[in-house]
């Protein structure tokens, strides 16, 4: 992307239109709403109701349930009634793919319906060029398909989420914009136009991608375009197919945290390939960050402009094995850190703090030694970005070490906050080394987190990458166990990206960029992909992991750990 990075002296949340979602409105001055999604079969009333209850008890404001067809959509009424009997009256959201009929049924029952513009247009035919007339004709057909849903939503007071996902854009959008943030935004804007022309404005918009950088860029552009149009709808944030464990938490925090720091976001979901209840603690940590931001300001915000097309770390001179064009190093108290240090480095450095940067800085910044930038400002990301932008403008010539000191004893909170505050600047091209210091956590935790932050920001790849959906009622195999098995066998394949997807809905498109894919094809059956091409179909689930390994070996990309 080529634009100025946002830096503000005071935190200010983006003011969006308030939208009614049952008894819990979103946007406006309402708090950031938390949500998750069930992974039980929708027709299994007991399992779905019990999971909804657990999610609401864990802090969910909204729970989303898949309605892949009319039968499942009708069953939402049964689930809702059972929840009401048990005293649970918070809103339900129907997740729709491909079926306008299911959406129309669900809109009469639940408080909100989520649709994907890419699934509401003409089926893909391999078409790569559209004339202006063809483009307008398909857009008109889209309007005709969605108009009945809009009328039902208007009559029943049902909100609509327009969820534009990277990797699942229509051929019409792809023909003009490619699989880009601009394409994601255009897809949503076209649907907004249709809704507004039909006198409907109870909309929530989302831009999701498995790559945090793409997700951030799309949301920034979305805000810019909505502000130009004069109506800013509430924004739902999430990094889709983030995976599980530490990696999933870091990737989610990197995307969601960056946008929350910029005041963007009215409702969030952390998508983990784990039990849905595990998403809520991370979501709460992220949603609490703006309260910290409100209590602080940046002394002197950066006033210039800086293009993220020019990574600053590549401009630094080589020193102490850092800088030049080399990827960032990790500093920590034990291996596999590149530089072993507890709370002092084995070579001389200068040090500045983001909490006092520019205020207490001498007239001329010393440039004789590498510089440690200690990130200790409550408005962490903005202050750190501000400091690094100033250093870039000053053309600081030596390596910059970004250090975060923390006394947070809760590992999950430490990992989430570190990723939210630090990962975006590495994503933007800053920093020659990362140093996480926490005396209350093990060196293994801090070092592993640092490598995870660099991996999530694509600034240093040290292991295999996984794009994995959190699963839902459409998934017909145990995706959590499967992902763990695949990671155990393949994590040493540095640089390889493997998609593990529950079904064809979130399959080939949304694992775009993956080298290999493992996609549910039906009960107990899996299709294996090489890139975007299915190469082994209807593989029995019990054989699929071994078949995936064989596929990687056959393509010469396997090596023994």
PDB file of C-alpha atoms in Angstrom, residues 291-459:
ATOM      1  CA  UNK A 291      -9.991   2.319  27.384  1.00  0.00           C
ATOM      2  CA  UNK A 292      -6.214   2.447  27.865  1.00  0.00           C
ATOM      3  CA  UNK A 293      -5.836   4.663  24.806  1.00  0.00           C
ATOM      4  CA  UNK A 294      -8.350   7.189  26.133  1.00  0.00           C
ATOM      5  CA  UNK A 295      -6.173   7.918  29.158  1.00  0.00           C
ATOM      6  CA  UNK A 296      -3.148   9.078  27.215  1.00  0.00           C
ATOM      7  CA  UNK A 297      -2.008  11.231  24.341  1.00  0.00           C
ATOM      8  CA  UNK A 298       1.042  11.372  22.110  1.00  0.00           C
ATOM      9  CA  UNK A 299       3.236  14.378  22.794  1.00  0.00           C
ATOM     10  CA  UNK A 300       4.088  15.210  19.197  1.00  0.00           C
ATOM     11  CA  UNK A 301       2.315  13.217  16.496  1.00  0.00           C
ATOM     12  CA  UNK A 302       4.115  12.696  13.224  1.00  0.00           C
ATOM     13  CA  UNK A 303       3.066  15.320  10.676  1.00  0.00           C
ATOM     14  CA  UNK A 304       4.778  14.076   7.526  1.00  0.00           C
ATOM     15  CA  UNK A 305       3.868  11.232   5.190  1.00  0.00           C
ATOM     16  CA  UNK A 306       5.437   7.832   4.770  1.00  0.00           C
ATOM     17  CA  UNK A 307       4.813   5.164   2.189  1.00  0.00           C
ATOM     18  CA  UNK A 308       4.668   1.576   3.406  1.00  0.00           C
ATOM     19  CA  UNK A 309       6.057   0.612  -0.012  1.00  0.00           C
ATOM     20  CA  UNK A 310       9.516   1.566   1.336  1.00  0.00           C
ATOM     21  CA  UNK A 311      10.375  -0.694   4.294  1.00  0.00           C
ATOM     22  CA  UNK A 312      12.466   1.364   6.702  1.00  0.00           C
ATOM     23  CA  UNK A 313      14.341  -1.624   8.094  1.00  0.00           C
ATOM     24  CA  UNK A 314      16.009  -2.150   4.713  1.00  0.00           C
ATOM     25  CA  UNK A 315      17.578   1.321   4.910  1.00  0.00           C
ATOM     26  CA  UNK A 316      19.539   0.622   8.111  1.00  0.00           C
ATOM     27  CA  UNK A 317      23.247  -0.100   7.943  1.00  0.00           C
ATOM     28  CA  UNK A 318      24.417  -3.561   8.940  1.00  0.00           C
ATOM     29  CA  UNK A 319      25.541  -3.765  12.585  1.00  0.00           C
ATOM     30  CA  UNK A 320      25.711  -6.594  15.150  1.00  0.00           C
ATOM     31  CA  UNK A 321      24.174  -8.963  12.598  1.00  0.00           C
ATOM     32  CA  UNK A 322      21.181  -6.622  12.234  1.00  0.00           C
ATOM     33  CA  UNK A 323      20.084  -4.320   9.462  1.00  0.00           C
ATOM     34  CA  UNK A 324      20.927  -4.207   5.807  1.00  0.00           C
ATOM     35  CA  UNK A 325      18.325  -6.175   3.893  1.00  0.00           C
ATOM     36  CA  UNK A 326      18.212  -8.922   6.527  1.00  0.00           C
ATOM     37  CA  UNK A 327      14.993  -9.989   8.232  1.00  0.00           C
ATOM     38  CA  UNK A 328      14.468  -8.831  11.844  1.00  0.00           C
ATOM     39  CA  UNK A 329      16.205 -10.735  14.618  1.00  0.00           C
ATOM     40  CA  UNK A 330      14.721 -11.953  17.898  1.00  0.00           C
ATOM     41  CA  UNK A 331      16.353 -11.038  21.201  1.00  0.00           C
ATOM     42  CA  UNK A 332      15.547 -13.068  24.298  1.00  0.00           C
ATOM     43  CA  UNK A 333      16.901 -14.954  27.296  1.00  0.00           C
ATOM     44  CA  UNK A 334      17.282 -18.339  25.610  1.00  0.00           C
ATOM     45  CA  UNK A 335      17.529 -20.150  22.297  1.00  0.00           C
ATOM     46  CA  UNK A 336      16.251 -20.070  19.635  1.00  0.00           C
ATOM     47  CA  UNK A 337      16.592 -16.292  20.065  1.00  0.00           C
ATOM     48  CA  UNK A 338      19.204 -14.890  17.676  1.00  0.00           C
ATOM     49  CA  UNK A 339      20.778 -12.696  20.371  1.00  0.00           C
ATOM     50  CA  UNK A 340      20.760 -14.037  23.937  1.00  0.00           C
ATOM     51  CA  UNK A 341      19.963 -11.311  26.474  1.00  0.00           C
ATOM     52  CA  UNK A 342      17.845 -11.036  29.594  1.00  0.00           C
ATOM     53  CA  UNK A 343      17.487  -7.318  30.263  1.00  0.00           C
ATOM     54  CA  UNK A 344      20.833  -6.070  28.944  1.00  0.00           C
ATOM     55  CA  UNK A 345      22.417  -6.469  25.526  1.00  0.00           C
ATOM     56  CA  UNK A 346      25.925  -7.836  24.947  1.00  0.00           C
ATOM     57  CA  UNK A 347      26.852  -4.743  22.913  1.00  0.00           C
ATOM     58  CA  UNK A 348      26.471  -0.971  23.455  1.00  0.00           C
ATOM     59  CA  UNK A 349      23.275   0.789  22.319  1.00  0.00           C
ATOM     60  CA  UNK A 350      21.416   4.044  22.757  1.00  0.00           C
ATOM     61  CA  UNK A 351      17.897   3.951  24.202  1.00  0.00           C
ATOM     62  CA  UNK A 352      14.751   6.054  23.854  1.00  0.00           C
ATOM     63  CA  UNK A 353      11.223   5.567  25.237  1.00  0.00           C
ATOM     64  CA  UNK A 354       8.041   6.100  23.243  1.00  0.00           C
ATOM     65  CA  UNK A 355       6.424   7.609  26.358  1.00  0.00           C
ATOM     66  CA  UNK A 356       8.873  10.544  26.308  1.00  0.00           C
ATOM     67  CA  UNK A 357       9.979  10.629  22.684  1.00  0.00           C
ATOM     68  CA  UNK A 358      10.533  14.174  21.316  1.00  0.00           C
ATOM     69  CA  UNK A 359       9.633  15.670  24.682  1.00  0.00           C
ATOM     70  CA  UNK A 360      12.951  14.748  26.313  1.00  0.00           C
ATOM     71  CA  UNK A 361      14.956  14.044  23.189  1.00  0.00           C
ATOM     72  CA  UNK A 362      18.226  15.943  22.826  1.00  0.00           C
ATOM     73  CA  UNK A 363      18.486  18.383  19.930  1.00  0.00           C
ATOM     74  CA  UNK A 364      20.384  15.857  17.856  1.00  0.00           C
ATOM     75  CA  UNK A 365      19.662  12.153  18.121  1.00  0.00           C
ATOM     76  CA  UNK A 366      22.905  10.170  18.642  1.00  0.00           C
ATOM     77  CA  UNK A 367      23.609   8.041  15.583  1.00  0.00           C
ATOM     78  CA  UNK A 368      26.770   6.276  16.696  1.00  0.00           C
ATOM     79  CA  UNK A 369      25.107   3.109  18.038  1.00  0.00           C
ATOM     80  CA  UNK A 370      22.089   0.895  17.301  1.00  0.00           C
ATOM     81  CA  UNK A 371      18.968   2.266  18.921  1.00  0.00           C
ATOM     82  CA  UNK A 372      16.622   0.485  21.329  1.00  0.00           C
ATOM     83  CA  UNK A 373      13.105   1.928  21.145  1.00  0.00           C
ATOM     84  CA  UNK A 374      11.268   0.919  24.319  1.00  0.00           C
ATOM     85  CA  UNK A 375       7.525   0.753  23.693  1.00  0.00           C
ATOM     86  CA  UNK A 376       6.042   1.928  26.998  1.00  0.00           C
ATOM     87  CA  UNK A 377       3.287   4.376  26.027  1.00  0.00           C
ATOM     88  CA  UNK A 378      -0.344   3.497  26.953  1.00  0.00           C
ATOM     89  CA  UNK A 379      -1.393   4.325  23.380  1.00  0.00           C
ATOM     90  CA  UNK A 380       1.185   1.766  22.330  1.00  0.00           C
ATOM     91  CA  UNK A 381       0.859   1.291  18.581  1.00  0.00           C
ATOM     92  CA  UNK A 382       0.306   4.956  17.739  1.00  0.00           C
ATOM     93  CA  UNK A 383       3.183   6.155  19.913  1.00  0.00           C
ATOM     94  CA  UNK A 384       5.530   3.472  18.559  1.00  0.00           C
ATOM     95  CA  UNK A 385       4.546   4.214  14.970  1.00  0.00           C
ATOM     96  CA  UNK A 386       4.972   7.943  15.649  1.00  0.00           C
ATOM     97  CA  UNK A 387       8.491   7.399  16.990  1.00  0.00           C
ATOM     98  CA  UNK A 388       9.525   5.163  14.093  1.00  0.00           C
ATOM     99  CA  UNK A 389       8.127   7.550  11.499  1.00  0.00           C
ATOM    100  CA  UNK A 390      10.151  10.400  13.007  1.00  0.00           C
ATOM    101  CA  UNK A 391      13.280   8.244  12.928  1.00  0.00           C
ATOM    102  CA  UNK A 392      12.576   7.364   9.301  1.00  0.00           C
ATOM    103  CA  UNK A 393      12.236  11.022   8.396  1.00  0.00           C
ATOM    104  CA  UNK A 394      15.503  11.769  10.233  1.00  0.00           C
ATOM    105  CA  UNK A 395      17.073   8.925   8.203  1.00  0.00           C
ATOM    106  CA  UNK A 396      18.445   7.230  11.310  1.00  0.00           C
ATOM    107  CA  UNK A 397      21.244   5.105   9.809  1.00  0.00           C
ATOM    108  CA  UNK A 398      21.675   2.188  12.230  1.00  0.00           C
ATOM    109  CA  UNK A 399      19.557  -0.810  13.267  1.00  0.00           C
ATOM    110  CA  UNK A 400      16.523  -0.192  15.450  1.00  0.00           C
ATOM    111  CA  UNK A 401      15.580  -2.690  18.138  1.00  0.00           C
ATOM    112  CA  UNK A 402      11.953  -2.562  19.256  1.00  0.00           C
ATOM    113  CA  UNK A 403      11.602  -3.600  22.878  1.00  0.00           C
ATOM    114  CA  UNK A 404       8.462  -4.211  24.897  1.00  0.00           C
ATOM    115  CA  UNK A 405       8.830  -4.494  28.666  1.00  0.00           C
ATOM    116  CA  UNK A 406       5.888  -6.043  30.494  1.00  0.00           C
ATOM    117  CA  UNK A 407       5.025  -7.393  33.910  1.00  0.00           C
ATOM    118  CA  UNK A 408       1.830  -9.081  32.745  1.00  0.00           C
ATOM    119  CA  UNK A 409       1.793 -12.541  34.337  1.00  0.00           C
ATOM    120  CA  UNK A 410      -1.157 -13.777  32.275  1.00  0.00           C
ATOM    121  CA  UNK A 411       0.473 -15.285  29.181  1.00  0.00           C
ATOM    122  CA  UNK A 412      -2.625 -15.005  26.985  1.00  0.00           C
ATOM    123  CA  UNK A 413      -3.037 -11.316  27.802  1.00  0.00           C
ATOM    124  CA  UNK A 414       0.673 -10.644  27.287  1.00  0.00           C
ATOM    125  CA  UNK A 415       0.686 -12.379  23.894  1.00  0.00           C
ATOM    126  CA  UNK A 416      -2.477 -10.595  22.736  1.00  0.00           C
ATOM    127  CA  UNK A 417      -1.381  -7.116  23.838  1.00  0.00           C
ATOM    128  CA  UNK A 418       2.143  -7.560  22.467  1.00  0.00           C
ATOM    129  CA  UNK A 419       0.800  -8.626  19.070  1.00  0.00           C
ATOM    130  CA  UNK A 420      -1.743  -5.783  18.960  1.00  0.00           C
ATOM    131  CA  UNK A 421       0.840  -3.137  19.862  1.00  0.00           C
ATOM    132  CA  UNK A 422       3.945  -4.402  18.061  1.00  0.00           C
ATOM    133  CA  UNK A 423       3.036  -6.600  15.061  1.00  0.00           C
ATOM    134  CA  UNK A 424       1.556  -3.803  12.910  1.00  0.00           C
ATOM    135  CA  UNK A 425       4.816  -1.787  12.832  1.00  0.00           C
ATOM    136  CA  UNK A 426       6.791  -4.791  11.612  1.00  0.00           C
ATOM    137  CA  UNK A 427       3.985  -5.365   9.115  1.00  0.00           C
ATOM    138  CA  UNK A 428       4.569  -1.791   7.914  1.00  0.00           C
ATOM    139  CA  UNK A 429       8.286  -2.344   7.404  1.00  0.00           C
ATOM    140  CA  UNK A 430       9.883  -0.997  10.597  1.00  0.00           C
ATOM    141  CA  UNK A 431      12.323  -2.581  13.020  1.00  0.00           C
ATOM    142  CA  UNK A 432      15.494  -4.648  12.706  1.00  0.00           C
ATOM    143  CA  UNK A 433      15.032  -6.698  15.864  1.00  0.00           C
ATOM    144  CA  UNK A 434      12.288  -7.526  18.371  1.00  0.00           C
ATOM    145  CA  UNK A 435      12.919  -7.899  22.101  1.00  0.00           C
ATOM    146  CA  UNK A 436      10.134  -8.931  24.472  1.00  0.00           C
ATOM    147  CA  UNK A 437      11.047  -8.750  28.144  1.00  0.00           C
ATOM    148  CA  UNK A 438       8.780 -10.136  30.855  1.00  0.00           C
ATOM    149  CA  UNK A 439      10.247 -11.360  34.167  1.00  0.00           C
ATOM    150  CA  UNK A 440       7.013 -13.164  35.065  1.00  0.00           C
ATOM    151  CA  UNK A 441       6.886 -15.387  31.997  1.00  0.00           C
ATOM    152  CA  UNK A 442       9.317 -17.994  30.735  1.00  0.00           C
ATOM    153  CA  UNK A 443      11.942 -17.173  28.141  1.00  0.00           C
ATOM    154  CA  UNK A 444      10.338 -19.815  25.935  1.00  0.00           C
ATOM    155  CA  UNK A 445       7.056 -17.847  25.966  1.00  0.00           C
ATOM    156  CA  UNK A 446       8.591 -14.460  25.162  1.00  0.00           C
ATOM    157  CA  UNK A 447      10.886 -15.799  22.438  1.00  0.00           C
ATOM    158  CA  UNK A 448       8.137 -17.886  20.850  1.00  0.00           C
ATOM    159  CA  UNK A 449       5.803 -14.882  20.907  1.00  0.00           C
ATOM    160  CA  UNK A 450       8.438 -12.695  19.239  1.00  0.00           C
ATOM    161  CA  UNK A 451       8.924 -15.210  16.423  1.00  0.00           C
ATOM    162  CA  UNK A 452       5.138 -15.474  16.114  1.00  0.00           C
ATOM    163  CA  UNK A 453       4.781 -11.694  15.769  1.00  0.00           C
ATOM    164  CA  UNK A 454       7.395 -11.594  13.014  1.00  0.00           C
ATOM    165  CA  UNK A 455       5.728 -14.537  11.254  1.00  0.00           C
ATOM    166  CA  UNK A 456       2.264 -12.942  11.418  1.00  0.00           C
ATOM    167  CA  UNK A 457       3.640  -9.685   9.990  1.00  0.00           C
ATOM    168  CA  UNK A 458       5.345 -11.576   7.126  1.00  0.00           C
ATOM    169  CA  UNK A 459       8.606  -9.870   8.065  1.00  0.00           C
TER     170      UNK A 459
END
